[in-house]
Structure formats: C-alpha cells, structure tokens
PDB file of N, CA, C and O in Angstrom, chain B, residues numbered from 101:
ATOM      1  N   MET B 101    -111.580  39.134 -69.053  1.00  0.00           N
ATOM      2  CA  MET B 101    -111.873  37.766 -69.433  1.00  0.00           C
ATOM      3  C   MET B 101    -111.074  36.780 -68.579  1.00  0.00           C
ATOM      4  O   MET B 101    -111.566  35.705 -68.236  1.00  0.00           O
ATOM      5  N   ARG B 102    -109.851  37.151 -68.245  1.00  0.00           N
ATOM      6  CA  ARG B 102    -108.990  36.267 -67.468  1.00  0.00           C
ATOM      7  C   ARG B 102    -109.620  35.950 -66.105  1.00  0.00           C
ATOM      8  O   ARG B 102    -109.660  34.792 -65.691  1.00  0.00           O
ATOM      9  N   HIS B 103    -110.107  36.978 -65.417  1.00  0.00           N
ATOM     10  CA  HIS B 103    -110.713  36.761 -64.105  1.00  0.00           C
ATOM     11  C   HIS B 103    -112.019  35.984 -64.221  1.00  0.00           C
ATOM     12  O   HIS B 103    -112.326  35.154 -63.365  1.00  0.00           O
ATOM     13  N   PHE B 104    -112.778  36.245 -65.259  1.00  0.00           N
ATOM     14  CA  PHE B 104    -114.008  35.479 -65.481  1.00  0.00           C
ATOM     15  C   PHE B 104    -113.668  34.000 -65.674  1.00  0.00           C
ATOM     16  O   PHE B 104    -114.317  33.130 -65.093  1.00  0.00           O
ATOM     17  N   PHE B 105    -112.658  33.719 -66.485  1.00  0.00           N
ATOM     18  CA  PHE B 105    -112.225  32.352 -66.737  1.00  0.00           C
ATOM     19  C   PHE B 105    -111.792  31.681 -65.433  1.00  0.00           C
ATOM     20  O   PHE B 105    -112.210  30.563 -65.130  1.00  0.00           O
ATOM     21  N   ALA B 106    -110.960  32.370 -64.673  1.00  0.00           N
ATOM     22  CA  ALA B 106    -110.456  31.802 -63.419  1.00  0.00           C
ATOM     23  C   ALA B 106    -111.581  31.538 -62.429  1.00  0.00           C
ATOM     24  O   ALA B 106    -111.645  30.465 -61.830  1.00  0.00           O
ATOM     25  N   THR B 107    -112.458  32.504 -62.256  1.00  0.00           N
ATOM     26  CA  THR B 107    -113.531  32.317 -61.284  1.00  0.00           C
ATOM     27  C   THR B 107    -114.526  31.259 -61.738  1.00  0.00           C
ATOM     28  O   THR B 107    -115.110  30.566 -60.904  1.00  0.00           O
ATOM     29  N   THR B 108    -114.729  31.123 -63.039  1.00  0.00           N
ATOM     30  CA  THR B 108    -115.596  30.064 -63.550  1.00  0.00           C
ATOM     31  C   THR B 108    -114.998  28.698 -63.231  1.00  0.00           C
ATOM     32  O   THR B 108    -115.715  27.788 -62.812  1.00  0.00           O
ATOM     33  N   LEU B 109    -113.703  28.552 -63.426  1.00  0.00           N
ATOM     34  CA  LEU B 109    -113.040  27.292 -63.090  1.00  0.00           C
ATOM     35  C   LEU B 109    -113.173  26.984 -61.604  1.00  0.00           C
ATOM     36  O   LEU B 109    -113.551  25.878 -61.218  1.00  0.00           O
ATOM     37  N   ILE B 110    -112.861  27.971 -60.782  1.00  0.00           N
ATOM     38  CA  ILE B 110    -112.856  27.764 -59.332  1.00  0.00           C
ATOM     39  C   ILE B 110    -114.254  27.444 -58.819  1.00  0.00           C
ATOM     40  O   ILE B 110    -114.419  26.538 -58.002  1.00  0.00           O
ATOM     41  N   THR B 111    -115.253  28.167 -59.283  1.00  0.00           N
ATOM     42  CA  THR B 111    -116.610  27.909 -58.799  1.00  0.00           C
ATOM     43  C   THR B 111    -117.161  26.584 -59.314  1.00  0.00           C
ATOM     44  O   THR B 111    -118.167  26.091 -58.804  1.00  0.00           O
ATOM     45  N   ASN B 112    -116.512  26.005 -60.318  1.00  0.00           N
ATOM     46  CA  ASN B 112    -116.900  24.682 -60.819  1.00  0.00           C
ATOM     47  C   ASN B 112    -115.977  23.586 -60.291  1.00  0.00           C
ATOM     48  O   ASN B 112    -115.907  22.493 -60.853  1.00  0.00           O
ATOM     49  N   HIS B 113    -115.275  23.895 -59.206  1.00  0.00           N
ATOM     50  CA  HIS B 113    -114.474  22.930 -58.444  1.00  0.00           C
ATOM     51  C   HIS B 113    -113.307  22.327 -59.225  1.00  0.00           C
ATOM     52  O   HIS B 113    -112.956  21.167 -59.012  1.00  0.00           O
ATOM     53  N   VAL B 114    -112.711  23.096 -60.117  1.00  0.00           N
ATOM     54  CA  VAL B 114    -111.489  22.649 -60.795  1.00  0.00           C
ATOM     55  C   VAL B 114    -110.354  22.723 -59.777  1.00  0.00           C
ATOM     56  O   VAL B 114    -110.290  23.657 -58.977  1.00  0.00           O
ATOM     57  N   GLU B 115    -109.468  21.744 -59.812  1.00  0.00           N
ATOM     58  CA  GLU B 115    -108.352  21.693 -58.873  1.00  0.00           C
ATOM     59  C   GLU B 115    -107.524  22.978 -58.968  1.00  0.00           C
ATOM     60  O   GLU B 115    -107.260  23.460 -60.069  1.00  0.00           O
ATOM     61  N   PRO B 116    -107.111  23.535 -57.825  1.00  0.00           N
ATOM     62  CA  PRO B 116    -106.331  24.772 -57.837  1.00  0.00           C
ATOM     63  C   PRO B 116    -105.047  24.678 -58.665  1.00  0.00           C
ATOM     64  O   PRO B 116    -104.646  25.657 -59.294  1.00  0.00           O
ATOM     65  N   GLN B 117    -104.402  23.511 -58.670  1.00  0.00           N
ATOM     66  CA  GLN B 117    -103.181  23.342 -59.459  1.00  0.00           C
ATOM     67  C   GLN B 117    -103.472  23.463 -60.952  1.00  0.00           C
ATOM     68  O   GLN B 117    -102.647  23.978 -61.707  1.00  0.00           O
ATOM     69  N   GLU B 118    -104.625  22.998 -61.372  1.00  0.00           N
ATOM     70  CA  GLU B 118    -105.005  23.100 -62.778  1.00  0.00           C
ATOM     71  C   GLU B 118    -105.309  24.553 -63.140  1.00  0.00           C
ATOM     72  O   GLU B 118    -104.950  25.010 -64.225  1.00  0.00           O
ATOM     73  N   VAL B 119    -105.964  25.275 -62.243  1.00  0.00           N
ATOM     74  CA  VAL B 119    -106.224  26.698 -62.472  1.00  0.00           C
ATOM     75  C   VAL B 119    -104.889  27.436 -62.584  1.00  0.00           C
ATOM     76  O   VAL B 119    -104.708  28.275 -63.466  1.00  0.00           O
ATOM     77  N   GLN B 120    -103.967  27.119 -61.693  1.00  0.00           N
ATOM     78  CA  GLN B 120    -102.626  27.727 -61.735  1.00  0.00           C
ATOM     79  C   GLN B 120    -101.978  27.477 -63.090  1.00  0.00           C
ATOM     80  O   GLN B 120    -101.437  28.399 -63.701  1.00  0.00           O
ATOM     81  N   ARG B 121    -102.029  26.253 -63.556  1.00  0.00           N
ATOM     82  CA  ARG B 121    -101.401  25.898 -64.829  1.00  0.00           C
ATOM     83  C   ARG B 121    -102.046  26.651 -65.991  1.00  0.00           C
ATOM     84  O   ARG B 121    -101.354  27.178 -66.862  1.00  0.00           O
ATOM     85  N   LEU B 122    -103.359  26.693 -65.992  1.00  0.00           N
ATOM     86  CA  LEU B 122    -104.067  27.355 -67.088  1.00  0.00           C
ATOM     87  C   LEU B 122    -103.831  28.865 -67.110  1.00  0.00           C
ATOM     88  O   LEU B 122    -103.777  29.478 -68.176  1.00  0.00           O
ATOM     89  N   LEU B 123    -103.691  29.458 -65.922  1.00  0.00           N
ATOM     90  CA  LEU B 123    -103.444  30.898 -65.847  1.00  0.00           C
ATOM     91  C   LEU B 123    -101.958  31.245 -65.975  1.00  0.00           C
ATOM     92  O   LEU B 123    -101.583  32.411 -66.094  1.00  0.00           O
ATOM     93  N   ARG B 124    -101.124  30.202 -65.947  1.00  0.00           N
ATOM     94  CA  ARG B 124     -99.674  30.362 -66.031  1.00  0.00           C
ATOM     95  C   ARG B 124     -99.106  31.191 -64.886  1.00  0.00           C
ATOM     96  O   ARG B 124     -98.186  31.987 -65.074  1.00  0.00           O
ATOM     97  N   HIS B 125     -99.669  30.990 -63.693  1.00  0.00           N
ATOM     98  CA  HIS B 125     -99.110  31.621 -62.504  1.00  0.00           C
ATOM     99  C   HIS B 125     -97.845  30.878 -62.120  1.00  0.00           C
ATOM    100  O   HIS B 125     -97.770  29.656 -62.247  1.00  0.00           O
ATOM    101  N   ARG B 126     -96.874  31.600 -61.660  1.00  0.00           N
ATOM    102  CA  ARG B 126     -95.598  30.992 -61.270  1.00  0.00           C
ATOM    103  C   ARG B 126     -95.768  30.065 -60.074  1.00  0.00           C
ATOM    104  O   ARG B 126     -95.156  28.998 -60.017  1.00  0.00           O
ATOM    105  N   THR B 127     -96.604  30.477 -59.115  1.00  0.00           N
ATOM    106  CA  THR B 127     -96.800  29.652 -57.921  1.00  0.00           C
ATOM    107  C   THR B 127     -98.284  29.453 -57.643  1.00  0.00           C
ATOM    108  O   THR B 127     -99.129  30.239 -58.072  1.00  0.00           O
ATOM    109  N   LEU B 128     -98.574  28.396 -56.922  1.00  0.00           N
ATOM    110  CA  LEU B 128     -99.939  28.118 -56.509  1.00  0.00           C
ATOM    111  C   LEU B 128    -100.427  29.181 -55.531  1.00  0.00           C
ATOM    112  O   LEU B 128    -101.614  29.506 -55.508  1.00  0.00           O
ATOM    113  N   ARG B 129     -99.537  29.710 -54.743  1.00  0.00           N
ATOM    114  CA  ARG B 129     -99.895  30.747 -53.773  1.00  0.00           C
ATOM    115  C   ARG B 129    -100.520  31.953 -54.475  1.00  0.00           C
ATOM    116  O   ARG B 129    -101.497  32.516 -53.980  1.00  0.00           O
ATOM    117  N   ILE B 130     -99.970  32.354 -55.615  1.00  0.00           N
ATOM    118  CA  ILE B 130    -100.520  33.491 -56.364  1.00  0.00           C
ATOM    119  C   ILE B 130    -101.961  33.203 -56.753  1.00  0.00           C
ATOM    120  O   ILE B 130    -102.840  34.047 -56.580  1.00  0.00           O
ATOM    121  N   THR B 131    -102.195  32.028 -57.270  1.00  0.00           N
ATOM    122  CA  THR B 131    -103.550  31.651 -57.687  1.00  0.00           C
ATOM    123  C   THR B 131    -104.511  31.666 -56.510  1.00  0.00           C
ATOM    124  O   THR B 131    -105.596  32.242 -56.596  1.00  0.00           O
ATOM    125  N   LEU B 132    -104.119  31.041 -55.421  1.00  0.00           N
ATOM    126  CA  LEU B 132    -105.007  30.938 -54.267  1.00  0.00           C
ATOM    127  C   LEU B 132    -105.267  32.289 -53.614  1.00  0.00           C
ATOM    128  O   LEU B 132    -106.402  32.601 -53.255  1.00  0.00           O
ATOM    129  N   GLU B 133    -104.227  33.083 -53.463  1.00  0.00           N
ATOM    130  CA  GLU B 133    -104.421  34.379 -52.818  1.00  0.00           C
ATOM    131  C   GLU B 133    -105.274  35.308 -53.675  1.00  0.00           C
ATOM    132  O   GLU B 133    -105.961  36.183 -53.149  1.00  0.00           O
ATOM    133  N   THR B 134    -105.233  35.121 -54.978  1.00  0.00           N
ATOM    134  CA  THR B 134    -106.003  35.974 -55.874  1.00  0.00           C
ATOM    135  C   THR B 134    -107.460  35.551 -55.954  1.00  0.00           C
ATOM    136  O   THR B 134    -108.346  36.403 -56.025  1.00  0.00           O
ATOM    137  N   TYR B 135    -107.722  34.246 -55.943  1.00  0.00           N
ATOM    138  CA  TYR B 135    -109.062  33.764 -56.276  1.00  0.00           C
ATOM    139  C   TYR B 135    -109.797  32.997 -55.182  1.00  0.00           C
ATOM    140  O   TYR B 135    -110.958  32.642 -55.381  1.00  0.00           O
ATOM    141  N   VAL B 136    -109.181  32.728 -54.050  1.00  0.00           N
ATOM    142  CA  VAL B 136    -109.845  31.900 -53.033  1.00  0.00           C
ATOM    143  C   VAL B 136    -111.126  32.553 -52.525  1.00  0.00           C
ATOM    144  O   VAL B 136    -112.038  31.848 -52.092  1.00  0.00           O
ATOM    145  N   HIS B 137    -111.215  33.850 -52.566  1.00  0.00           N
ATOM    146  CA  HIS B 137    -112.421  34.525 -52.074  1.00  0.00           C
ATOM    147  C   HIS B 137    -113.649  34.218 -52.931  1.00  0.00           C
ATOM    148  O   HIS B 137    -114.772  34.524 -52.528  1.00  0.00           O
ATOM    149  N   TRP B 138    -113.453  33.625 -54.091  1.00  0.00           N
ATOM    150  CA  TRP B 138    -114.596  33.271 -54.943  1.00  0.00           C
ATOM    151  C   TRP B 138    -115.272  31.989 -54.498  1.00  0.00           C
ATOM    152  O   TRP B 138    -116.387  31.699 -54.930  1.00  0.00           O
ATOM    153  N   LEU B 139    -114.627  31.226 -53.652  1.00  0.00           N
ATOM    154  CA  LEU B 139    -115.291  30.041 -53.110  1.00  0.00           C
ATOM    155  C   LEU B 139    -116.367  30.477 -52.138  1.00  0.00           C
ATOM    156  O   LEU B 139    -116.125  31.353 -51.307  1.00  0.00           O
ATOM    157  N   PRO B 140    -117.540  29.892 -52.220  1.00  0.00           N
ATOM    158  CA  PRO B 140    -118.581  30.238 -51.234  1.00  0.00           C
ATOM    159  C   PRO B 140    -118.073  29.932 -49.825  1.00  0.00           C
ATOM    160  O   PRO B 140    -117.401  28.922 -49.614  1.00  0.00           O
ATOM    161  N   LYS B 141    -118.385  30.788 -48.874  1.00  0.00           N
ATOM    162  CA  LYS B 141    -117.854  30.619 -47.512  1.00  0.00           C
ATOM    163  C   LYS B 141    -118.181  29.258 -46.923  1.00  0.00           C
ATOM    164  O   LYS B 141    -117.360  28.685 -46.206  1.00  0.00           O
ATOM    165  N   ARG B 142    -119.357  28.733 -47.208  1.00  0.00           N
ATOM    166  CA  ARG B 142    -119.711  27.425 -46.637  1.00  0.00           C
ATOM    167  C   ARG B 142    -118.871  26.308 -47.249  1.00  0.00           C
ATOM    168  O   ARG B 142    -118.690  25.264 -46.624  1.00  0.00           O
ATOM    169  N   ASP B 143    -118.347  26.514 -48.480  1.00  0.00           N
ATOM    170  CA  ASP B 143    -117.508  25.519 -49.132  1.00  0.00           C
ATOM    171  C   ASP B 143    -116.021  25.778 -48.928  1.00  0.00           C
ATOM    172  O   ASP B 143    -115.181  24.957 -49.299  1.00  0.00           O
ATOM    173  N   ARG B 144    -115.701  26.929 -48.334  1.00  0.00           N
ATOM    174  CA  ARG B 144    -114.306  27.329 -48.184  1.00  0.00           C
ATOM    175  C   ARG B 144    -113.735  26.738 -46.911  1.00  0.00           C
ATOM    176  O   ARG B 144    -114.131  27.137 -45.816  1.00  0.00           O
ATOM    177  N   PRO B 145    -112.812  25.794 -47.030  1.00  0.00           N
ATOM    178  CA  PRO B 145    -112.221  25.245 -45.820  1.00  0.00           C
ATOM    179  C   PRO B 145    -111.344  26.286 -45.149  1.00  0.00           C
ATOM    180  O   PRO B 145    -110.727  27.111 -45.823  1.00  0.00           O
ATOM    181  N   SER B 146    -111.287  26.254 -43.839  1.00  0.00           N
ATOM    182  CA  SER B 146    -110.414  27.199 -43.152  1.00  0.00           C
ATOM    183  C   SER B 146    -108.971  26.806 -43.423  1.00  0.00           C
ATOM    184  O   SER B 146    -108.636  25.623 -43.460  1.00  0.00           O
ATOM    185  N   GLY B 147    -108.132  27.793 -43.610  1.00  0.00           N
ATOM    186  CA  GLY B 147    -106.728  27.536 -43.891  1.00  0.00           C
ATOM    187  C   GLY B 147    -106.496  26.929 -45.255  1.00  0.00           C
ATOM    188  O   GLY B 147    -105.555  26.154 -45.425  1.00  0.00           O
ATOM    189  N   VAL B 148    -107.327  27.256 -46.237  1.00  0.00           N
ATOM    190  CA  VAL B 148    -107.239  26.608 -47.544  1.00  0.00           C
ATOM    191  C   VAL B 148    -105.893  26.843 -48.215  1.00  0.00           C
ATOM    192  O   VAL B 148    -105.353  25.925 -48.832  1.00  0.00           O
ATOM    193  N   VAL B 149    -105.343  28.033 -48.114  1.00  0.00           N
ATOM    194  CA  VAL B 149    -104.066  28.304 -48.770  1.00  0.00           C
ATOM    195  C   VAL B 149    -102.984  27.417 -48.174  1.00  0.00           C
ATOM    196  O   VAL B 149    -102.234  26.768 -48.903  1.00  0.00           O
ATOM    197  N   GLY B 150    -102.903  27.389 -46.860  1.00  0.00           N
ATOM    198  CA  GLY B 150    -101.886  26.574 -46.210  1.00  0.00           C
ATOM    199  C   GLY B 150    -102.048  25.097 -46.475  1.00  0.00           C
ATOM    200  O   GLY B 150    -101.063  24.396 -46.708  1.00  0.00           O
ATOM    201  N   SER B 151    -103.284  24.610 -46.444  1.00  0.00           N
ATOM    202  CA  SER B 151    -103.494  23.181 -46.648  1.00  0.00           C
ATOM    203  C   SER B 151    -103.186  22.765 -48.081  1.00  0.00           C
ATOM    204  O   SER B 151    -102.603  21.703 -48.302  1.00  0.00           O
ATOM    205  N   VAL B 152    -103.566  23.581 -49.050  1.00  0.00           N
ATOM    206  CA  VAL B 152    -103.273  23.237 -50.444  1.00  0.00           C
ATOM    207  C   VAL B 152    -101.778  23.320 -50.707  1.00  0.00           C
ATOM    208  O   VAL B 152    -101.221  22.467 -51.398  1.00  0.00           O
ATOM    209  N   LEU B 153    -101.128  24.337 -50.165  1.00  0.00           N
ATOM    210  CA  LEU B 153     -99.680  24.450 -50.357  1.00  0.00           C
ATOM    211  C   LEU B 153     -98.941  23.292 -49.682  1.00  0.00           C
ATOM    212  O   LEU B 153     -97.959  22.783 -50.223  1.00  0.00           O
ATOM    213  N   SER B 154     -99.405  22.881 -48.515  1.00  0.00           N
ATOM    214  CA  SER B 154     -98.777  21.749 -47.823  1.00  0.00           C
ATOM    215  C   SER B 154     -98.915  20.467 -48.627  1.00  0.00           C
ATOM    216  O   SER B 154     -97.949  19.718 -48.773  1.00  0.00           O
ATOM    217  N   SER B 155    -100.104  20.210 -49.148  1.00  0.00           N
ATOM    218  CA  SER B 155    -100.294  18.981 -49.923  1.00  0.00           C
ATOM    219  C   SER B 155     -99.503  19.031 -51.227  1.00  0.00           C
ATOM    220  O   SER B 155     -98.984  18.008 -51.674  1.00  0.00           O
ATOM    221  N   ALA B 156     -99.407  20.204 -51.837  1.00  0.00           N
ATOM    222  CA  ALA B 156     -98.612  20.338 -53.063  1.00  0.00           C
ATOM    223  C   ALA B 156     -97.133  20.112 -52.765  1.00  0.00           C
ATOM    224  O   ALA B 156     -96.431  19.476 -53.552  1.00  0.00           O
ATOM    225  N   ALA B 157     -96.663  20.622 -51.646  1.00  0.00           N
ATOM    226  CA  ALA B 157     -95.258  20.433 -51.262  1.00  0.00           C
ATOM    227  C   ALA B 157     -94.971  18.959 -50.988  1.00  0.00           C
ATOM    228  O   ALA B 157     -93.906  18.456 -51.348  1.00  0.00           O
ATOM    229  N   GLN B 158     -95.915  18.266 -50.352  1.00  0.00           N
ATOM    230  CA  GLN B 158     -95.732  16.842 -50.083  1.00  0.00           C
ATOM    231  C   GLN B 158     -95.660  16.054 -51.382  1.00  0.00           C
ATOM    232  O   GLN B 158     -94.827  15.157 -51.513  1.00  0.00           O
ATOM    233  N   ARG B 159     -96.519  16.373 -52.344  1.00  0.00           N
ATOM    234  CA  ARG B 159     -96.479  15.687 -53.641  1.00  0.00           C
ATOM    235  C   ARG B 159     -95.170  15.974 -54.362  1.00  0.00           C
ATOM    236  O   ARG B 159     -94.596  15.085 -54.991  1.00  0.00           O
ATOM    237  N   ALA B 160     -94.702  17.204 -54.273  1.00  0.00           N
ATOM    238  CA  ALA B 160     -93.444  17.569 -54.940  1.00  0.00           C
ATOM    239  C   ALA B 160     -92.268  16.826 -54.318  1.00  0.00           C
ATOM    240  O   ALA B 160     -91.378  16.367 -55.034  1.00  0.00           O
ATOM    241  N   SER B 161     -92.254  16.701 -52.993  1.00  0.00           N
ATOM    242  CA  SER B 161     -91.137  16.003 -52.353  1.00  0.00           C
ATOM    243  C   SER B 161     -91.178  14.507 -52.659  1.00  0.00           C
ATOM    244  O   SER B 161     -90.127  13.880 -52.789  1.00  0.00           O
ATOM    245  N   LYS B 162     -92.364  13.928 -52.775  1.00  0.00           N
ATOM    246  CA  LYS B 162     -92.472  12.517 -53.150  1.00  0.00           C
ATOM    247  C   LYS B 162     -91.959  12.316 -54.576  1.00  0.00           C
ATOM    248  O   LYS B 162     -91.272  11.334 -54.860  1.00  0.00           O
ATOM    249  N   GLY B 163     -92.292  13.242 -55.466  1.00  0.00           N
ATOM    250  CA  GLY B 163     -91.818  13.166 -56.845  1.00  0.00           C
ATOM    251  C   GLY B 163     -90.308  13.297 -56.929  1.00  0.00           C
ATOM    252  O   GLY B 163     -89.666  12.619 -57.731  1.00  0.00           O
ATOM    253  N   ALA B 164     -89.738  14.167 -56.102  1.00  0.00           N
ATOM    254  CA  ALA B 164     -88.287  14.344 -56.085  1.00  0.00           C
ATOM    255  C   ALA B 164     -87.606  13.078 -55.575  1.00  0.00           C
ATOM    256  O   ALA B 164     -86.564  12.674 -56.091  1.00  0.00           O
ATOM    257  N   ARG B 165     -88.198  12.458 -54.563  1.00  0.00           N
ATOM    258  CA  ARG B 165     -87.625  11.221 -54.026  1.00  0.00           C
ATOM    259  C   ARG B 165     -87.671  10.102 -55.075  1.00  0.00           C
ATOM    260  O   ARG B 165     -86.722   9.327 -55.202  1.00  0.00           O
ATOM    261  N   ARG B 166     -88.761  10.023 -55.812  1.00  0.00           N
ATOM    262  CA  ARG B 166     -88.872   9.006 -56.866  1.00  0.00           C
ATOM    263  C   ARG B 166     -87.804   9.227 -57.938  1.00  0.00           C
ATOM    264  O   ARG B 166     -87.199   8.272 -58.425  1.00  0.00           O
ATOM    265  N   SER B 167     -87.580  10.472 -58.294  1.00  0.00           N
ATOM    266  CA  SER B 167     -86.555  10.784 -59.299  1.00  0.00           C
ATOM    267  C   SER B 167     -85.176  10.364 -58.816  1.00  0.00           C
ATOM    268  O   SER B 167     -84.379   9.825 -59.584  1.00  0.00           O
ATOM    269  N   GLN B 168     -84.895  10.613 -57.532  1.00  0.00           N
ATOM    270  CA  GLN B 168     -83.599  10.237 -56.973  1.00  0.00           C
ATOM    271  C   GLN B 168     -83.460   8.706 -56.929  1.00  0.00           C
ATOM    272  O   GLN B 168     -82.380   8.174 -57.187  1.00  0.00           O
ATOM    273  N   ASP B 169     -84.532   8.016 -56.608  1.00  0.00           N
ATOM    274  CA  ASP B 169     -84.501   6.562 -56.535  1.00  0.00           C
ATOM    275  C   ASP B 169     -84.246   5.939 -57.909  1.00  0.00           C
ATOM    276  O   ASP B 169     -83.608   4.891 -58.015  1.00  0.00           O
ATOM    277  N   GLN B 170     -84.751   6.594 -58.963  1.00  0.00           N
ATOM    278  CA  GLN B 170     -84.587   6.061 -60.311  1.00  0.00           C
ATOM    279  C   GLN B 170     -83.199   6.315 -60.872  1.00  0.00           C
ATOM    280  O   GLN B 170     -82.794   5.655 -61.829  1.00  0.00           O
ATOM    281  N   SER B 171     -82.457   7.266 -60.293  1.00  0.00           N
ATOM    282  CA  SER B 171     -81.123   7.580 -60.814  1.00  0.00           C
ATOM    283  C   SER B 171     -80.076   6.598 -60.383  1.00  0.00           C
ATOM    284  O   SER B 171     -78.909   6.740 -60.748  1.00  0.00           O
TER     285      SER B 171
END
C-alpha cells in the first residue's frame, strides 16, 4: 500500500517534498531515488534528483539566514 500511495502522489504531480513528508523519509534523496522512475520519461527532467536537492538546499539556506537575521 505504501508504494501505491507514493506512486499515486508522484504520478499526480505532488511536490516531492510533500511526498517525502507523507512517507516520513529522512531525506528527500531517499524519496527521489526510490520513486523517480515512476515519472513518465517525457515528463522526467534530466538530473531531477540533483535539481530538486539543489533547490531544496537553497530554500533551507535562505530559511537559516532568515532565522539568524531575526535573532
């Protein structure tokens, strides 16, 4: 059921971070490496794991900077 749930989310274009949260994966990399093959090849951007991880890291660093600015 878990894999059915995950693949249903992914094939319905749910954000990878949300899939990660719902599956309670420790990292986004685990989610992407496990389920990225379910994206249709024509919809699968090249380098999807790296690009999603890069954008997630950028958002995390911006959030950390905001926290430091507020202190």
